[in-house]
Short mmCIF file of C-alpha atoms in Angstrom, two decimals:
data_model
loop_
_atom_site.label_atom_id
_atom_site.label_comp_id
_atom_site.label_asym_id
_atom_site.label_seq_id
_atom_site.Cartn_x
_atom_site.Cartn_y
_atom_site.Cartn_z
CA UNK A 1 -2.84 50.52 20.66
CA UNK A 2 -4.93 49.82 23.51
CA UNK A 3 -4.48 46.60 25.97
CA UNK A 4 -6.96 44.77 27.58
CA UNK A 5 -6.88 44.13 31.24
CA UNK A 6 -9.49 41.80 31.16
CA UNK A 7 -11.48 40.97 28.01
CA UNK A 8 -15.20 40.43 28.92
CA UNK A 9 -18.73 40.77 27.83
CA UNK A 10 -19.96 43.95 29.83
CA UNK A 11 -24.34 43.17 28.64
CA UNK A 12 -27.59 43.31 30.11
CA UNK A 13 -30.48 44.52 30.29
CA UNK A 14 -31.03 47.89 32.09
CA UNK A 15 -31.96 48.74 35.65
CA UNK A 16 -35.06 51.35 35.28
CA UNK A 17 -34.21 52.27 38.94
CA UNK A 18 -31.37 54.61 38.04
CA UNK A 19 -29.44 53.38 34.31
CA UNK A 20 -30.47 55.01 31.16
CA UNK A 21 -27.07 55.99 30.59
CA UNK A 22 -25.73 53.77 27.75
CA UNK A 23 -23.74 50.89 29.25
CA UNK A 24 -25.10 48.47 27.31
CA UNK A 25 -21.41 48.87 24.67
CA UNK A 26 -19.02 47.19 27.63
CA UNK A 27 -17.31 44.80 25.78
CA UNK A 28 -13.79 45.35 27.72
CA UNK A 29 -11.92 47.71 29.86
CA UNK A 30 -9.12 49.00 27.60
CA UNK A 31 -5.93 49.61 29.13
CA UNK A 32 -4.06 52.63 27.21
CA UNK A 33 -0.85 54.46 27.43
CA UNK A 34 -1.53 57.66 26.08
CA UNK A 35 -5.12 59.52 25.60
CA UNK A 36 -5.88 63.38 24.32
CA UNK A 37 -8.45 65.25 26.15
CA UNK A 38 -10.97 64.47 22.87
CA UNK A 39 -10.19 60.99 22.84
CA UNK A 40 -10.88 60.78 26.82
CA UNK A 41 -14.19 63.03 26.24
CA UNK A 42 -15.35 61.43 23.42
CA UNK A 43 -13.97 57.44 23.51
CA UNK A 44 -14.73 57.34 27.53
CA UNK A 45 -16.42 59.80 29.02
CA UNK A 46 -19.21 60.54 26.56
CA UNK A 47 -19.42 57.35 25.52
CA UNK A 48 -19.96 55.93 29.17
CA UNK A 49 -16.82 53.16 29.15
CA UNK A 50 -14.38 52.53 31.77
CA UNK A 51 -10.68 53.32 30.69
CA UNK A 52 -7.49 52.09 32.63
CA UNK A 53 -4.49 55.10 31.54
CA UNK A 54 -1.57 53.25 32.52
CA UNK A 55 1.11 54.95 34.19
CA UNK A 56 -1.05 58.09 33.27
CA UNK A 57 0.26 60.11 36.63
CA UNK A 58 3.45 58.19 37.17
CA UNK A 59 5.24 60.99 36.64
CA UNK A 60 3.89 63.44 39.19
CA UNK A 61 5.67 64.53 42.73
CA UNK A 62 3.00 63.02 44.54
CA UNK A 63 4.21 58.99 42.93
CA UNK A 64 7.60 59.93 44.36
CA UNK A 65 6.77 61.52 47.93
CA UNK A 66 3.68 60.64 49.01
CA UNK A 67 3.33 57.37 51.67
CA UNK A 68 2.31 57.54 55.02
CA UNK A 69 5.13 58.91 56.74
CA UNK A 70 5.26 61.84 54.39
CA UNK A 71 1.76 62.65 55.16
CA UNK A 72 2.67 62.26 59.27
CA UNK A 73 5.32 64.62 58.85
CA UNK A 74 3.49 67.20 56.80
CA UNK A 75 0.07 67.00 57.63
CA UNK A 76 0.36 65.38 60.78
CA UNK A 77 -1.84 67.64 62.95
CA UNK A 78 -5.02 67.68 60.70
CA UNK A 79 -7.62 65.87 62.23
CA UNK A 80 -9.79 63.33 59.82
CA UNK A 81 -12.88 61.24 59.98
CA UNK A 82 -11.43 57.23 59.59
CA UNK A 83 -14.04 54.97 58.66
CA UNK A 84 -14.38 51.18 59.84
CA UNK A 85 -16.90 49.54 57.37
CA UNK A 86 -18.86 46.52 57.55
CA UNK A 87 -21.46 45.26 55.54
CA UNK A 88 -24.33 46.53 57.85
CA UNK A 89 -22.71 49.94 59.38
CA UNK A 90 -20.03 52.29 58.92
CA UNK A 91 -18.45 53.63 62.06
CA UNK A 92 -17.10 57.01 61.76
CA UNK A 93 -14.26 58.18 64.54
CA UNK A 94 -11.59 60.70 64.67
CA UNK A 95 -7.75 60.69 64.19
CA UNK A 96 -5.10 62.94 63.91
CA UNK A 97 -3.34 62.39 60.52
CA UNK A 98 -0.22 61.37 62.01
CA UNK A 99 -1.67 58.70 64.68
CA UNK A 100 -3.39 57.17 61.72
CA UNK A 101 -0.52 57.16 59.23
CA UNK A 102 1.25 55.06 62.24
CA UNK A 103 -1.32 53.28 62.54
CA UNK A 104 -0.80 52.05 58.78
CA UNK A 105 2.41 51.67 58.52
CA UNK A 106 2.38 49.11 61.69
CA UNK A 107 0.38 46.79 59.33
CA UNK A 108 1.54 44.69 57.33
CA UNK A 109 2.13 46.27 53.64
CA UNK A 110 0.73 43.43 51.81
CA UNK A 111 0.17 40.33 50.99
CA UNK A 112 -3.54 40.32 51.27
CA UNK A 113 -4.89 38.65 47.79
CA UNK A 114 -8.42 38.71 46.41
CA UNK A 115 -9.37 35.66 47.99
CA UNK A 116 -8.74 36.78 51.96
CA UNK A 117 -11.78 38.07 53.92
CA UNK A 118 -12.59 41.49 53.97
CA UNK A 119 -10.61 43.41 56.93
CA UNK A 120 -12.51 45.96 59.19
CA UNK A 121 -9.08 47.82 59.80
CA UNK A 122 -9.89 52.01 60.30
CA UNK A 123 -9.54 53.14 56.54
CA UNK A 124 -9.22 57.12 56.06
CA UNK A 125 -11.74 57.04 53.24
CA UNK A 126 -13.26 59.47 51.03
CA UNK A 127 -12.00 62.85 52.80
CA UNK A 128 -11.26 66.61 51.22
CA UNK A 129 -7.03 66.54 52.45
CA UNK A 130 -6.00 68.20 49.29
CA UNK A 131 -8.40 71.00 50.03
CA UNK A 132 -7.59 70.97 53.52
CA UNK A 133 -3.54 71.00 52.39
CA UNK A 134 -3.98 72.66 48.84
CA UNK A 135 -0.06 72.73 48.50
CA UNK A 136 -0.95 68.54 47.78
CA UNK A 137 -2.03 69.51 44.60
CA UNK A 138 1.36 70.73 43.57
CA UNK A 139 2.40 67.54 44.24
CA UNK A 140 -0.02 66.32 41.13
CA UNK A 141 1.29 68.00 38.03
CA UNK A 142 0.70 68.39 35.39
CA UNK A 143 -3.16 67.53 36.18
CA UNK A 144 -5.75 66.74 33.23
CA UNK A 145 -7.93 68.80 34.44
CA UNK A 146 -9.01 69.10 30.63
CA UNK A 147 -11.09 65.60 31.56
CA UNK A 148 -12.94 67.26 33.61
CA UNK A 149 -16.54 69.45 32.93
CA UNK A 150 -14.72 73.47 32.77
CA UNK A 151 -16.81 74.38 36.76
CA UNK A 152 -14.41 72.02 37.97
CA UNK A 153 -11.14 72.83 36.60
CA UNK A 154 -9.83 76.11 38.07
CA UNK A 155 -9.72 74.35 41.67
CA UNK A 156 -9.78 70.60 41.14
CA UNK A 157 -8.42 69.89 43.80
CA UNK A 158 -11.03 71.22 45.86
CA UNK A 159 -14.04 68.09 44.55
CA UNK A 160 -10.94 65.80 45.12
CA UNK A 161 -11.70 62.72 48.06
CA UNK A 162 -8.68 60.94 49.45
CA UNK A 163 -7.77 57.56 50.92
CA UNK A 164 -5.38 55.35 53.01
CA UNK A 165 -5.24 52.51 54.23
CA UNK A 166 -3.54 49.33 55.63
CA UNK A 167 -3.54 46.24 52.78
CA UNK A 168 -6.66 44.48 52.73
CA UNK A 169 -9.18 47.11 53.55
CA UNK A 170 -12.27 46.71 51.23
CA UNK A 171 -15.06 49.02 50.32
CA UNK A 172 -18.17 46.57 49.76
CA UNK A 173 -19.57 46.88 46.45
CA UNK A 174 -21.96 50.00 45.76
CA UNK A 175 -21.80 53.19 43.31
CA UNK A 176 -21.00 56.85 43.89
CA UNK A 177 -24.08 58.08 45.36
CA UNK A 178 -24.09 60.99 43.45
CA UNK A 179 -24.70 59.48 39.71
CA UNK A 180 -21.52 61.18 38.51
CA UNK A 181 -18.23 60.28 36.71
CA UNK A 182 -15.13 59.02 38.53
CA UNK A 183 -11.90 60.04 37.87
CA UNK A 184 -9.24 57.65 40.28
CA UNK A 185 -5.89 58.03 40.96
CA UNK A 186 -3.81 56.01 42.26
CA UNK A 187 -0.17 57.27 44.09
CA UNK A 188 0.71 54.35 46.06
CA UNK A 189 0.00 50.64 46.38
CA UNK A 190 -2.03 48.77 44.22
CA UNK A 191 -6.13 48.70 44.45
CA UNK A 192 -8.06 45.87 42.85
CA UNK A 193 -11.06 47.46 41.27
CA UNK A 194 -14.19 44.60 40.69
CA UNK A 195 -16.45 46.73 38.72
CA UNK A 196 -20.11 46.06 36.61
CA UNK A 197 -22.18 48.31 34.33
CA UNK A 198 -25.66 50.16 36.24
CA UNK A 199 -27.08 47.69 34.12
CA UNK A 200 -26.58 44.61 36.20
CA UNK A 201 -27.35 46.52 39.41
CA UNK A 202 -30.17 44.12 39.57
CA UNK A 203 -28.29 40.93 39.89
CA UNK A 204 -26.30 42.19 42.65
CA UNK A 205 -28.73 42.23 45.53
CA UNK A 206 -29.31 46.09 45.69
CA UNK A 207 -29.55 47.55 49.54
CA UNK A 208 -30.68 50.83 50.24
CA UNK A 209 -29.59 53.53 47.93
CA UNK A 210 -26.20 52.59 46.49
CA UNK A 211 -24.75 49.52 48.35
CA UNK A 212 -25.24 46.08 47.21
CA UNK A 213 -25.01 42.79 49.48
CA UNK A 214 -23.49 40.62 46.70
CA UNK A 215 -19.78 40.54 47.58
CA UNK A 216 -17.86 39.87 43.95
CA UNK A 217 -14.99 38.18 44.80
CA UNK A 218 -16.50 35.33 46.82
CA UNK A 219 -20.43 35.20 45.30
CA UNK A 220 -22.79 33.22 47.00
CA UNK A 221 -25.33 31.92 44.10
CA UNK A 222 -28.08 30.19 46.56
CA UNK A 223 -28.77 33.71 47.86
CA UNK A 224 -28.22 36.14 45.01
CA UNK A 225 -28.66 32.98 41.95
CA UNK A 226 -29.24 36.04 39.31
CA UNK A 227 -25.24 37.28 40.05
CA UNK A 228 -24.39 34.35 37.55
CA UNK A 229 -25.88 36.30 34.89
CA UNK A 230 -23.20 39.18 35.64
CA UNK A 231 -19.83 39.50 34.15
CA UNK A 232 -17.80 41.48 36.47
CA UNK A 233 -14.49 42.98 35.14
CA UNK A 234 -11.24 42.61 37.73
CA UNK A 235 -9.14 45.72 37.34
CA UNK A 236 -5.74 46.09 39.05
CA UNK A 237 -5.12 50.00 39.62
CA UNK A 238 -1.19 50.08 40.33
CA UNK A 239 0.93 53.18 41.43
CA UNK A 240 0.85 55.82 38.77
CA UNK A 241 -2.17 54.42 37.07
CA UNK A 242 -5.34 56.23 36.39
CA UNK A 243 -9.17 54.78 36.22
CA UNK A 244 -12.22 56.00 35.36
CA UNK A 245 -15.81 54.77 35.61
CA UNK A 246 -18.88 55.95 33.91
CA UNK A 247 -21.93 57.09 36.48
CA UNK A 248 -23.72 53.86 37.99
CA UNK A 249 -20.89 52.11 37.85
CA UNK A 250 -20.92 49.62 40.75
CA UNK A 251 -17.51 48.89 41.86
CA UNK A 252 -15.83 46.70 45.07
CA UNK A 253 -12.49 48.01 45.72
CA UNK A 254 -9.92 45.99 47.83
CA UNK A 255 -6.37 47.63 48.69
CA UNK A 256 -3.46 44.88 48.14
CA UNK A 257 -0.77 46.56 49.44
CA UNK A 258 -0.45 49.90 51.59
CA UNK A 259 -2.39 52.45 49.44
CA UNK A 260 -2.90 55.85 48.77
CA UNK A 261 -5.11 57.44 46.32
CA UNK A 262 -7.77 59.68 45.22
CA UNK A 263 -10.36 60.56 43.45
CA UNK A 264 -12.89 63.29 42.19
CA UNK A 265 -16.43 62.82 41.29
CA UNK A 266 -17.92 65.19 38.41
CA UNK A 267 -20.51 65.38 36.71
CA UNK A 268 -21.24 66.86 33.02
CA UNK A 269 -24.57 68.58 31.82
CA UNK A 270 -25.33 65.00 30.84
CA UNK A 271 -24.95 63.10 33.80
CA UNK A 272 -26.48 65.77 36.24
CA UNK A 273 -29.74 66.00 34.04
CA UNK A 274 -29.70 62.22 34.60
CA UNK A 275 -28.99 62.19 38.39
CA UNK A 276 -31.79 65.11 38.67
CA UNK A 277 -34.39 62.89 37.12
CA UNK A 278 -34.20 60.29 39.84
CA UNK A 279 -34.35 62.21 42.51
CA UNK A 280 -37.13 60.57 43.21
CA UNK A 281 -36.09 57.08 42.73
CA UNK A 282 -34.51 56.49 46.24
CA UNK A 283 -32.26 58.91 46.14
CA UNK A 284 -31.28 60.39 49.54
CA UNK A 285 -32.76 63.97 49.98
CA UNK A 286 -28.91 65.19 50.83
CA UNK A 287 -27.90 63.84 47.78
CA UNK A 288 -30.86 65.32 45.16
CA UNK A 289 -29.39 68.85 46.68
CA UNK A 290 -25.71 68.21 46.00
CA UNK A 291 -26.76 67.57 42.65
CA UNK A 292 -28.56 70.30 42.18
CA UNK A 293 -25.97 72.63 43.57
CA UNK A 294 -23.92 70.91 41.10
CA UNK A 295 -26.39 71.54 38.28
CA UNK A 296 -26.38 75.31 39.57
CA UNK A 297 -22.24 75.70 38.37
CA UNK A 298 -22.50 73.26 35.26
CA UNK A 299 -25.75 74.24 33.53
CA UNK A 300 -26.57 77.46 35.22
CA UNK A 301 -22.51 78.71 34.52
CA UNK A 302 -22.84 80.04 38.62
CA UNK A 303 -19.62 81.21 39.87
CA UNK A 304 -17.99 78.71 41.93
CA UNK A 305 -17.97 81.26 44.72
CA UNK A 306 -21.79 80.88 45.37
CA UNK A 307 -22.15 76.88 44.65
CA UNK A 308 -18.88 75.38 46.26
CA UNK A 309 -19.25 76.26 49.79
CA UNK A 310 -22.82 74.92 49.43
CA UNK A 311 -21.23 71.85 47.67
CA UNK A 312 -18.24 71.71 50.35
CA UNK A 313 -20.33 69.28 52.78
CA UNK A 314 -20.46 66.55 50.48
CA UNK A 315 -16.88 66.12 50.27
CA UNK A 316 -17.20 64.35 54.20
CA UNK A 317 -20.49 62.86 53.25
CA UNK A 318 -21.08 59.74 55.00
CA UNK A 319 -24.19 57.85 53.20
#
């Protein structure tokens, strides 16, 4: 039987701009124990809800092992883009692995709650490691790779995006630019996960493409008065855990301890086909083209030797 992190009503009426997926049957984000590749396709993924699968990777090598001194003394040399975001910019410089892992681990390793300001530490966000290191994804057995669409399977851990970070790092609230599922796991620390459904997108004070100026956990109604007509869901992604979020799903993501994670955005013939058709609805040129590189392996059936090293950029896509 399914638990419920937080029981809340998830309705609204659509954004045109980019949600006619359904979203509209939020009611709650279950938390469950155990779920079957058809129950995940059909309860979750088809049926565009969120799902929290508790302790659904707590048993992999990676839960035990990985923290940031493992990754200085395995990976140490590999140089990676670290990320300092703000609500305006994000600053892009480069580290070597290990100068950045002890950079983390002279932070504190938590104690920074919901309610403390955003920090603009360095964060090591949303970049390819485990194809960089592919023996990582040894580390993550056995995988599920049955939850994902079959082009991405074989190599999974190729589409995969990682993270660290100091406690209290927070990505502002926004949605994965491409339109396409996320599956997140979580190895080490806790995340807190606000999310909303695409349908609310509109009370949220929408910037640009995919970010959004309203920030969730301290709202201010005088200049964004239509956020009191959302009903944001608070999701606490612990070590071991597993999330995913339907495409359009707009999510602020605060780290409350020292974290590592990861994550991999696919897409299905579904979501693609809805991604393609707003292409011209703001949506970055660069991104209309990973799409339809993507749409090339899971409609077309290409061989992922043609469409991932066209695809390969997006994994240290800054947008």
């Amino acid at each position: 039987m399914a638990e419920t992190n937080k029981q809340i009503s998830l309705q609204g009426s659509r954004d045109q701009s980019f949600s006619t997926l359904e979203d509209s049957g939020w009611s709650e984000v279950p938390v469950v124990k155990e779920l079957s590749d058809w129950e995940f396709a059909t309860n979750y993924r088809d049926a565009m809800r969120p799902v929290l699968l508790r302790d659904g990777c707590a048993a992999w090598k990676a839960c035990e092992r990985w923290s940031p001194q493992y990754f200085e003394e395995i990976a140490g040399s590999v140089t990676v883009p670290v990320k300092t975001l703000n609500r305006s910019e994000i600053k892009v410089s480069s580290w070597r692995l290990a100068d950045y892992a002890r950079f983390v681990m002279e932070q504190p390793p938590e104690g920074y709650g919901a309610s403390s300001n955003a920090r603009a530490d360095p964060y090591c966000h949303d970049i390819p490691l485990l194809g960089l290191v592919e023996n990582l994804a040894e580390d993550c057995q056995p995988f599920p790779a049955n939850f994902l669409d079959p082009s991405y399977r074989s190599h999974w851990w190729r589409y995969s995006q990682f993270f660290m970070g100091p406690a209290g790092t927070v990505t502002p609230l926004h949605f994965d630019t491409l339109l396409s599922h996320n599956l997140f796991f979580q190895i080490y620390g806790a995340k807190q996960f606000t999310i909303l459904p695409p349908s609310q997108a509109k009370c949220c004070g929408r910037r640009g493409w995919r970010w959004f100026d309203v920030d969730p956990e301290q709202p201010d109604h005088v200049r964004f008065p239509q956020y009191e007509q959302a009903t944001p869901a608070v999701v606490t992604v612990c070590a071991g855990d597993i999330l995913y979020m339907p495409p359009g799903t707009l999510h602020h993501v605060r780290s409350l301890s020292t974290s590592i994670s990861f994550n991999i955005d696919f897409h299905t013939d579904r979501s693609v086909l809805h991604a393609l058709a707003h292409a011209n609805n703001g949506m970055p040129t660069e991104v209309a083209y990973y799409n339809a590189i993507t749409a090339l392996a899971v409609i077309a059936k290409m061989p992922e030797s043609v469409t991932f090293p066209l695809y390969r950029p997006y994994l240290s896509y800054v947008s």
